[in-house]
mmCIF file of C-alpha atoms in Angstrom:
data_model
loop_
_atom_site.group_PDB
_atom_site.id
_atom_site.type_symbol
_atom_site.label_atom_id
_atom_site.label_comp_id
_atom_site.label_asym_id
_atom_site.label_seq_id
_atom_site.Cartn_x
_atom_site.Cartn_y
_atom_site.Cartn_z
ATOM 1 C CA MET A 1 50.039 -83.870 -22.820
ATOM 2 C CA VAL A 2 52.572 -82.582 -20.305
ATOM 3 C CA LYS A 3 53.021 -78.817 -20.077
ATOM 4 C CA ALA A 4 56.113 -77.189 -18.674
ATOM 5 C CA VAL A 5 55.080 -74.523 -16.223
ATOM 6 C CA THR A 6 58.374 -72.704 -15.861
ATOM 7 C CA SER A 7 59.867 -72.918 -19.347
ATOM 8 C CA PHE A 8 59.963 -69.802 -21.506
ATOM 9 C CA GLY A 9 57.956 -71.167 -24.402
ATOM 10 C CA ARG A 10 54.723 -73.084 -24.584
ATOM 11 C CA SER A 11 56.367 -76.406 -25.313
ATOM 12 C CA GLY A 12 59.715 -78.064 -25.814
ATOM 13 C CA LEU A 13 59.478 -77.328 -29.539
ATOM 14 C CA SER A 14 58.864 -73.617 -29.021
ATOM 15 C CA ASP A 15 61.735 -73.468 -26.517
ATOM 16 C CA TRP A 16 63.975 -75.188 -29.059
ATOM 17 C CA LEU A 17 62.903 -72.789 -31.813
ATOM 18 C CA LEU A 18 63.359 -69.744 -29.561
ATOM 19 C CA GLN A 19 66.822 -70.878 -28.601
ATOM 20 C CA ARG A 20 67.802 -71.388 -32.254
ATOM 21 C CA PHE A 21 66.359 -67.994 -33.255
ATOM 22 C CA THR A 22 68.167 -66.208 -30.429
ATOM 23 C CA ALA A 23 71.391 -67.982 -31.404
ATOM 24 C CA VAL A 24 71.044 -66.614 -34.950
ATOM 25 C CA VAL A 25 70.437 -63.086 -33.631
ATOM 26 C CA LEU A 26 73.496 -63.370 -31.375
ATOM 27 C CA LEU A 27 75.633 -64.681 -34.247
ATOM 28 C CA ALA A 28 74.536 -61.783 -36.455
ATOM 29 C CA TYR A 29 75.351 -59.319 -33.665
ATOM 30 C CA VAL A 30 78.787 -60.820 -33.036
ATOM 31 C CA LEU A 31 79.542 -60.702 -36.763
ATOM 32 C CA CYS A 32 78.371 -57.069 -36.928
ATOM 33 C CA VAL A 33 80.473 -55.945 -33.973
ATOM 34 C CA GLY A 34 83.399 -58.030 -35.219
ATOM 35 C CA GLY A 35 83.044 -56.375 -38.618
ATOM 36 C CA ILE A 36 83.144 -52.949 -36.995
ATOM 37 C CA LEU A 37 86.337 -53.920 -35.187
ATOM 38 C CA LEU A 38 87.921 -55.242 -38.397
ATOM 39 C CA VAL A 39 87.072 -52.358 -40.718
ATOM 40 C CA THR A 40 87.708 -49.492 -38.323
ATOM 41 C CA PRO A 41 91.450 -48.962 -37.891
ATOM 42 C CA GLY A 42 92.538 -46.848 -34.953
ATOM 43 C CA LEU A 43 89.259 -47.366 -33.151
ATOM 44 C CA ASP A 44 88.843 -44.920 -30.287
ATOM 45 C CA TYR A 45 85.986 -44.200 -27.880
ATOM 46 C CA ALA A 46 84.436 -41.446 -30.022
ATOM 47 C CA THR A 47 84.343 -43.680 -33.112
ATOM 48 C CA TRP A 48 83.017 -46.623 -31.106
ATOM 49 C CA ARG A 49 80.312 -44.463 -29.584
ATOM 50 C CA GLY A 50 79.468 -43.078 -33.019
ATOM 51 C CA HIS A 51 78.754 -46.612 -34.244
ATOM 52 C CA PHE A 52 76.468 -47.333 -31.311
ATOM 53 C CA ASP A 53 74.661 -43.975 -31.091
ATOM 54 C CA GLY A 54 72.451 -44.672 -34.088
ATOM 55 C CA THR A 55 68.931 -45.934 -33.477
ATOM 56 C CA ALA A 56 69.408 -48.970 -35.723
ATOM 57 C CA MET A 57 72.428 -50.160 -33.744
ATOM 58 C CA LYS A 58 70.659 -49.483 -30.443
ATOM 59 C CA VAL A 59 67.683 -51.567 -31.582
ATOM 60 C CA PHE A 60 70.019 -54.323 -32.820
ATOM 61 C CA SER A 61 71.875 -54.214 -29.490
ATOM 62 C CA LEU A 62 68.566 -54.425 -27.620
ATOM 63 C CA MET A 63 67.577 -57.430 -29.743
ATOM 64 C CA ALA A 64 70.898 -59.053 -28.863
ATOM 65 C CA LEU A 65 70.407 -58.281 -25.171
ATOM 66 C CA LEU A 66 66.901 -59.762 -25.187
ATOM 67 C CA SER A 67 68.240 -62.760 -27.097
ATOM 68 C CA ILE A 68 70.915 -63.333 -24.464
ATOM 69 C CA VAL A 69 68.305 -63.257 -21.696
ATOM 70 C CA VAL A 70 65.905 -65.622 -23.499
ATOM 71 C CA HIS A 71 68.728 -67.948 -24.589
ATOM 72 C CA ALA A 72 70.166 -68.076 -21.073
ATOM 73 C CA TRP A 73 66.754 -68.601 -19.464
ATOM 74 C CA ILE A 74 65.916 -71.561 -21.691
ATOM 75 C CA GLY A 75 69.377 -73.078 -21.346
ATOM 76 C CA LEU A 76 69.568 -72.720 -17.575
ATOM 77 C CA TRP A 77 65.988 -73.895 -17.145
ATOM 78 C CA SER A 78 66.787 -77.006 -19.192
ATOM 79 C CA VAL A 79 69.950 -77.695 -17.220
ATOM 80 C CA SER A 80 68.258 -77.129 -13.876
ATOM 81 C CA THR A 81 65.329 -79.418 -14.689
ATOM 82 C CA ASP A 82 67.619 -82.096 -16.159
ATOM 83 C CA TYR A 83 70.273 -82.153 -13.437
ATOM 84 C CA LEU A 84 68.549 -80.872 -10.305
ATOM 85 C CA THR A 85 66.040 -83.687 -10.094
ATOM 86 C CA VAL A 86 64.731 -85.801 -7.266
ATOM 87 C CA ARG A 87 66.324 -88.868 -8.859
ATOM 88 C CA MET A 88 69.805 -87.362 -8.657
ATOM 89 C CA LEU A 89 69.744 -85.277 -5.509
ATOM 90 C CA GLY A 90 67.012 -86.781 -3.395
ATOM 91 C CA ALA A 91 64.030 -85.008 -1.831
ATOM 92 C CA LYS A 92 65.882 -81.677 -1.485
ATOM 93 C CA ALA A 93 66.188 -81.353 -5.259
ATOM 94 C CA ASN A 94 62.941 -79.466 -5.830
ATOM 95 C CA GLY A 95 63.874 -76.800 -3.298
ATOM 96 C CA ILE A 96 67.408 -76.491 -4.691
ATOM 97 C CA ARG A 97 66.060 -76.268 -8.256
ATOM 98 C CA ILE A 98 63.514 -73.594 -7.346
ATOM 99 C CA VAL A 99 66.110 -71.511 -5.496
ATOM 100 C CA PHE A 100 68.515 -71.881 -8.444
ATOM 101 C CA GLN A 101 65.828 -70.869 -10.953
ATOM 102 C CA MET A 102 64.763 -67.880 -8.852
ATOM 103 C CA ALA A 103 68.380 -66.768 -8.450
ATOM 104 C CA TYR A 104 69.174 -66.821 -12.143
ATOM 105 C CA ALA A 105 65.831 -65.185 -12.953
ATOM 106 C CA VAL A 106 66.801 -62.273 -10.696
ATOM 107 C CA VAL A 107 70.290 -62.092 -12.238
ATOM 108 C CA LEU A 108 68.934 -62.158 -15.815
ATOM 109 C CA PHE A 109 66.371 -59.475 -14.987
ATOM 110 C CA ALA A 110 69.074 -57.294 -13.401
ATOM 111 C CA TYR A 111 71.287 -57.702 -16.488
ATOM 112 C CA LEU A 112 68.355 -56.812 -18.728
ATOM 113 C CA VAL A 113 67.540 -53.638 -16.776
ATOM 114 C CA TRP A 114 71.216 -52.678 -16.623
ATOM 115 C CA GLY A 115 71.645 -53.282 -20.355
ATOM 116 C CA VAL A 116 68.604 -51.172 -21.243
ATOM 117 C CA GLN A 117 69.928 -48.367 -19.045
ATOM 118 C CA ILE A 118 73.282 -48.519 -20.818
ATOM 119 C CA LEU A 119 71.724 -48.589 -24.288
ATOM 120 C CA TRP A 120 69.053 -45.950 -23.878
ATOM 121 C CA GLY A 121 70.394 -43.883 -20.965
ATOM 122 C CA ASN A 122 72.145 -40.564 -21.420
#
C-alpha cells in the first residue's frame, strides 16, 4: 500500500471525500450570500455588517474559509504531484514541486490567518 506523505487526507479516497465535502460547504455559502444579496434591496454597509455580525454567520463564514483552504490544498497538491514530476520536468522536478508546495502552503496559511482576523477581529 502506497501512502501519500504530503496530501491532506490519509488516502486518495479521503482526499476525494474531503474535496467533495468542502465543495458542498462552499456551494451552500455562495447560495447563502447570494440569497442575502437577492433579498436585501438597497444593501448598504450597515445592513451587510448586520448580516455578518451574528455568531451563526461568523461560524458559517469560518467553515467556508476552512473549506477553501482544504479544497485548495488538495487541489494544488494533486496538480503539483501530477504535473511537476520527474518524468515531465527531469531531475529538477522534485525541488520545483517542493518549493511550489511550500509556497502555496505559506499563502494558504496567510489567507487563513487573515480571514480569521477579519471574521473575529474588532
